[in-house]
C-alpha positions as semicolon CSV with decimal commas, in nm:
position;residue;x (nm);y (nm);z (nm)
1;M;-0,842;0,021;-1,617
2;K;-0,656;-0,208;-1,833
3;F;-0,579;-0,473;-1,579
4;R;-0,911;-0,444;-1,406
5;S;-1,051;-0,772;-1,603
6;D;-0,780;-1,008;-1,483
7;P;-0,652;-0,868;-1,147
8;R;-0,397;-1,170;-1,140
9;Q;-0,163;-0,967;-1,351
10;I;-0,123;-0,707;-1,053
11;R;0,225;-0,866;-0,897
12;G;0,526;-0,739;-0,793
13;S;0,623;-0,421;-0,608
14;L;0,315;-0,182;-0,590
15;A;0,423;0,128;-0,482
16;P;0,222;0,294;-0,193
17;V;0,299;0,653;-0,266
18;V;0,300;0,951;-0,019
19;T;0,062;1,203;-0,047
20;P;0,286;1,554;-0,121
21;F;0,168;1,855;0,049
22;T;0,306;2,194;0,028
23;D;0,449;2,399;0,329
24;D;0,113;2,521;0,428
25;G;-0,015;2,173;0,412
26;A;-0,228;2,212;0,084
27;L;-0,236;1,896;-0,160
28;D;0,061;1,917;-0,401
29;P;-0,069;1,797;-0,744
30;D;0,253;1,845;-0,929
31;G;0,433;1,689;-0,655
32;L;0,227;1,389;-0,699
33;R;0,288;1,365;-1,038
34;A;0,632;1,381;-1,025
35;L;0,665;1,106;-0,769
36;I;0,437;0,867;-0,975
37;R;0,663;0,933;-1,294
38;W;0,980;0,841;-1,063
39;Q;0,816;0,532;-0,938
40;L;0,732;0,439;-1,310
41;A;1,068;0,523;-1,455
42;S;1,206;0,347;-1,133
43;G;1,023;0,018;-1,253
44;S;0,758;-0,015;-0,988
45;H;0,502;-0,269;-1,107
46;G;0,212;-0,107;-0,990
47;I;0,099;0,219;-0,798
48;S;-0,128;0,267;-0,490
49;I;-0,220;0,601;-0,314
50;G;-0,436;0,652;-0,052
51;G;-0,343;0,354;0,190
52;S;-0,200;0,449;0,536
53;T;0,131;0,581;0,412
54;G;-0,087;0,833;0,197
55;E;-0,242;0,989;0,529
56;P;-0,618;0,952;0,404
57;G;-0,753;1,005;0,761
58;A;-0,626;1,384;0,742
59;Q;-0,794;1,431;0,411
60;S;-1,118;1,542;0,294
61;T;-1,334;1,299;0,047
62;E;-1,233;1,563;-0,249
63;E;-0,868;1,560;-0,182
64;R;-0,865;1,191;-0,232
65;V;-1,083;1,184;-0,522
66;E;-0,850;1,458;-0,663
67;A;-0,549;1,285;-0,569
68;M;-0,711;0,947;-0,750
69;R;-0,793;1,173;-1,027
70;I;-0,412;1,290;-1,094
71;A;-0,268;0,966;-1,006
72;A;-0,475;0,802;-1,271
73;E;-0,407;1,058;-1,546
74;T;-0,035;1,021;-1,471
75;I;-0,029;0,642;-1,453
76;A;-0,218;0,624;-1,774
77;D;-0,274;0,225;-1,782
78;Q;0,124;0,175;-1,789
79;V;0,082;-0,023;-1,479
80;P;-0,182;-0,134;-1,244
81;F;-0,353;0,153;-1,002
82;L;-0,472;0,015;-0,663
83;P;-0,557;0,320;-0,461
84;G;-0,695;0,313;-0,134
85;T;-1,097;0,387;-0,072
86;G;-1,187;0,275;0,281
87;S;-1,271;0,471;0,552
88;A;-1,429;0,440;0,925
89;K;-1,757;0,537;0,725
90;L;-1,950;0,313;0,473
91;A;-2,115;0,603;0,280
92;E;-1,748;0,760;0,245
93;T;-1,612;0,441;0,156
94;L;-1,862;0,337;-0,109
95;E;-1,830;0,739;-0,272
96;L;-1,434;0,685;-0,276
97;T;-1,461;0,343;-0,448
98;S;-1,724;0,457;-0,694
99;A;-1,473;0,732;-0,780
100;A;-1,203;0,497;-0,802
101;R;-1,411;0,269;-1,041
102;D;-1,508;0,596;-1,269
103;L;-1,145;0,703;-1,291
104;G;-1,024;0,365;-1,427
105;A;-0,878;0,183;-1,130
106;D;-0,790;-0,160;-1,169
107;A;-0,902;-0,260;-0,808
108;A;-0,963;-0,091;-0,499
109;L;-0,769;-0,132;-0,184
110;I;-1,061;-0,150;0,132
111;I;-0,922;-0,108;0,493
112;T;-1,085;-0,263;0,770
113;P;-1,299;-0,003;0,956
114;Y;-1,119;0,175;1,219
115;Y;-1,174;0,258;1,559
116;A;-1,519;0,084;1,611
117;R;-1,385;-0,289;1,665
118;P;-1,620;-0,448;1,449
119;T;-1,695;-0,823;1,493
120;Q;-1,599;-1,086;1,213
121;E;-1,976;-1,071;1,124
122;A;-1,977;-0,701;1,109
123;L;-1,657;-0,726;0,887
124;Y;-1,798;-0,956;0,663
125;R;-2,107;-0,731;0,603
126;W;-1,907;-0,419;0,561
127;Y;-1,683;-0,594;0,282
128;A;-2,014;-0,803;0,172
129;T;-2,163;-0,422;0,116
130;V;-1,890;-0,299;-0,084
131;A;-1,874;-0,597;-0,296
132;N;-2,220;-0,597;-0,392
133;E;-2,244;-0,217;-0,491
134;F;-1,928;-0,261;-0,720
135;P;-1,951;-0,654;-0,909
136;D;-1,739;-0,560;-1,167
137;L;-1,466;-0,381;-0,970
138;P;-1,165;-0,633;-0,820
139;L;-1,161;-0,540;-0,441
140;I;-0,872;-0,604;-0,162
141;V;-0,901;-0,680;0,178
142;Y;-0,664;-0,439;0,365
143;N;-0,581;-0,601;0,712
144;V;-0,343;-0,364;0,938
145;P;-0,477;-0,415;1,301
146;S;-0,153;-0,156;1,400
147;R;-0,369;0,092;1,255
148;T;-0,730;0,016;1,312
149;A;-0,739;-0,216;1,629
150;V;-0,926;-0,494;1,439
151;E;-0,793;-0,810;1,227
152;I;-0,980;-0,990;0,982
153;E;-0,958;-1,318;1,059
154;P;-0,866;-1,596;0,792
155;A;-1,195;-1,756;0,818
156;T;-1,352;-1,447;0,739
157;V;-1,131;-1,362;0,454
158;A;-1,229;-1,719;0,319
159;R;-1,602;-1,658;0,362
160;L;-1,592;-1,339;0,138
161;F;-1,344;-1,500;-0,122
162;R;-1,569;-1,778;-0,125
163;D;-1,883;-1,570;-0,170
164;F;-1,786;-1,275;-0,384
165;D;-1,595;-1,316;-0,716
166;N;-1,491;-0,962;-0,717
167;I;-1,302;-0,978;-0,388
168;V;-0,987;-1,124;-0,537
169;G;-0,703;-1,093;-0,263
170;I;-0,581;-0,903;0,096
171;K;-0,309;-0,660;0,166
172;E;-0,156;-0,842;0,483
173;T;0,025;-0,566;0,699
174;T;0,058;-0,773;1,029
175;K;0,352;-0,888;1,182
176;D;0,199;-1,205;1,283
177;F;0,321;-1,430;0,985
178;E;0,138;-1,710;1,079
179;H;-0,199;-1,511;0,973
180;F;-0,050;-1,501;0,609
181;S;-0,022;-1,871;0,589
182;R;-0,346;-1,957;0,763
183;T;-0,535;-1,694;0,524
184;Y;-0,401;-1,900;0,232
185;H;-0,451;-2,221;0,391
186;A;-0,829;-2,129;0,414
187;C;-0,872;-1,945;0,093
188;G;-0,635;-2,156;-0,143
189;P;-0,361;-2,051;-0,364
190;E;-0,627;-1,852;-0,595
191;L;-0,611;-1,569;-0,332
192;L;-0,384;-1,271;-0,388
193;M;-0,175;-1,152;-0,131
194;W;0,053;-0,885;-0,102
195;S;0,295;-0,801;0,205
196;G;0,243;-0,428;0,344
197;I;0,523;-0,538;0,625
198;E;0,845;-0,454;0,477
199;L;1,058;-0,733;0,639
200;L;0,795;-1,013;0,521
201;C;0,781;-0,914;0,127
202;L;1,010;-1,166;0,073
203;P;0,912;-1,446;0,305
204;L;0,541;-1,415;0,144
205;L;0,662;-1,489;-0,202
206;A;0,780;-1,826;-0,032
207;L;0,400;-1,912;0,034
208;G;0,277;-1,793;-0,325
209;G;0,228;-1,436;-0,253
210;A;0,183;-1,190;-0,524
211;G;0,420;-0,904;-0,437
212;F;0,401;-0,622;-0,156
213;V;0,270;-0,313;-0,133
214;S;0,569;-0,145;0,093
215;A;0,623;0,171;0,197
216;L;1,005;0,123;0,135
217;A;0,943;0,197;-0,258
218;N;0,887;0,552;-0,179
219;I;1,230;0,598;-0,126
220;A;1,397;0,310;-0,298
221;P;1,145;0,173;-0,565
222;A;1,434;0,029;-0,790
223;A;1,566;-0,215;-0,540
224;V;1,211;-0,318;-0,397
225;A;1,103;-0,402;-0,735
226;R;1,434;-0,561;-0,843
227;M;1,384;-0,805;-0,521
228;Y;1,060;-0,933;-0,663
229;E;1,231;-0,981;-0,987
230;L;1,535;-1,156;-0,843
231;W;1,280;-1,404;-0,685
232;A;1,034;-1,428;-0,983
233;A;1,340;-1,510;-1,197
234;G;1,453;-1,784;-0,956
235;D;1,731;-1,635;-0,780
236;Q;1,649;-1,687;-0,459
237;D;2,022;-1,608;-0,327
238;G;1,993;-1,246;-0,513
239;A;1,663;-1,183;-0,383
240;R;1,748;-1,280;-0,038
241;D;2,103;-1,059;-0,055
242;L;1,897;-0,750;-0,157
243;H;1,634;-0,810;0,132
244;Y;1,915;-0,780;0,387
245;R;2,094;-0,500;0,255
246;L;1,738;-0,332;0,266
247;H;1,741;-0,351;0,655
248;P;1,859;-0,019;0,721
249;L;1,610;0,188;0,500
250;V;1,334;-0,024;0,633
251;D;1,458;0,063;0,986
252;L;1,479;0,427;0,877
253;L;1,120;0,408;0,756
254;F;0,996;0,381;1,115
255;V;1,245;0,595;1,341
256;E;0,896;0,811;1,387
257;T;0,543;0,766;1,251
258;N;0,553;0,644;0,864
259;P;0,534;0,873;0,625
260;A;0,711;1,156;0,800
261;P;1,082;1,012;0,748
262;A;1,019;0,896;0,399
263;K;0,887;1,258;0,306
264;W;1,196;1,416;0,462
265;V;1,420;1,209;0,277
266;L;1,203;1,267;-0,027
267;K;1,265;1,625;0,033
268;D;1,589;1,637;0,086
269;A;1,671;1,441;-0,232
270;G;1,477;1,732;-0,407
271;L;1,164;1,487;-0,510
272;L;0,960;1,701;-0,305
273;G;0,905;2,063;-0,209
274;S;0,784;1,976;0,157
275;A;0,808;1,722;0,393
276;H;0,515;1,858;0,548
277;V;0,281;1,590;0,710
278;R;-0,052;1,676;0,831
279;P;-0,144;1,667;1,187
280;P;-0,168;1,461;1,405
281;L;0,188;1,379;1,252
282;I;0,481;1,570;1,266
283;E;0,795;1,610;1,086
284;P;1,081;1,432;1,210
285;T;1,215;1,564;1,544
286;E;1,593;1,642;1,597
287;T;1,653;1,349;1,756
288;G;1,486;1,103;1,502
289;L;1,665;1,327;1,195
290;A;2,001;1,190;1,362
291;K;1,836;0,816;1,327
292;I;1,707;0,896;0,973
293;K;2,063;1,056;0,848
294;A;2,275;0,761;0,999
295;L;2,020;0,507;0,858
296;R;2,021;0,680;0,532
297;T;2,403;0,641;0,501
298;A;2,409;0,289;0,614
299;G;2,146;0,239;0,289
300;A;2,271;0,488;0,058
301;D;2,409;0,244;-0,233
302;L;2,041;0,144;-0,255
303;L;1,891;0,479;-0,304
304;D;1,887;0,563;-0,669
305;F;1,743;0,953;-0,669
306;P;1,755;1,134;-0,974
307;A;2,024;1,371;-1,047
């Protein structure tokens, strides 16, 4: 929890690492350790697990806690650790967030509760409950309406940001770029904001963003980290060039439902022992695989897999 006391240090490319499974569907601890070590060696500025890319809804609470334990031990305070600890159930969210705190996470990423479609007042009370329970743990609101069927509005984020010192930021995973700007306008520049939409990662930095939590870092961690570093160094042209060169790999990720394409690429590169995704997801179909291979070829110069 090296970075817990000053979450403003949590900047750059925070890789949302996939959860490796064996061919029979069991959690693969060695695979997770290997992926995190590769992320660290590739220059990722932080590590997140248990977000949408990590298939949390297909895991038990015990499995999610075990994955957090493995990640925390492997990261060992080298970079910030931001596990996703949200759920559709409040009790489960509190249990997972408690485990993250005790394991030394620097902050917790809390998804808006999915399926129930709560009102804005209900969302406020949900996050207020979590914030009151963990006053010393920085919390990050996770807005991903395509997965949850509910969007937390800028005014609600501002109310939470104003009322709770430990609610420090938001991961915005919406293609409505106005939402990014309106949230900043409502909260002020002190809010930390990360993009979870790949093609909005670079544009967010122009608004004052802290970085990105991009699934693309699973297959091109060095390039994604470099894009942030170029921007931070003032090389806007270099960052913009890299942004456009990454387009084929972004398209690859979403040929079929994320993270199935990324897992197939990682297995084919020898970084995963299995491309298994848990139901209701499936591994890429034959048609999808042809597109994935073509897009991988188009973006091959930005893939830097270990020999």
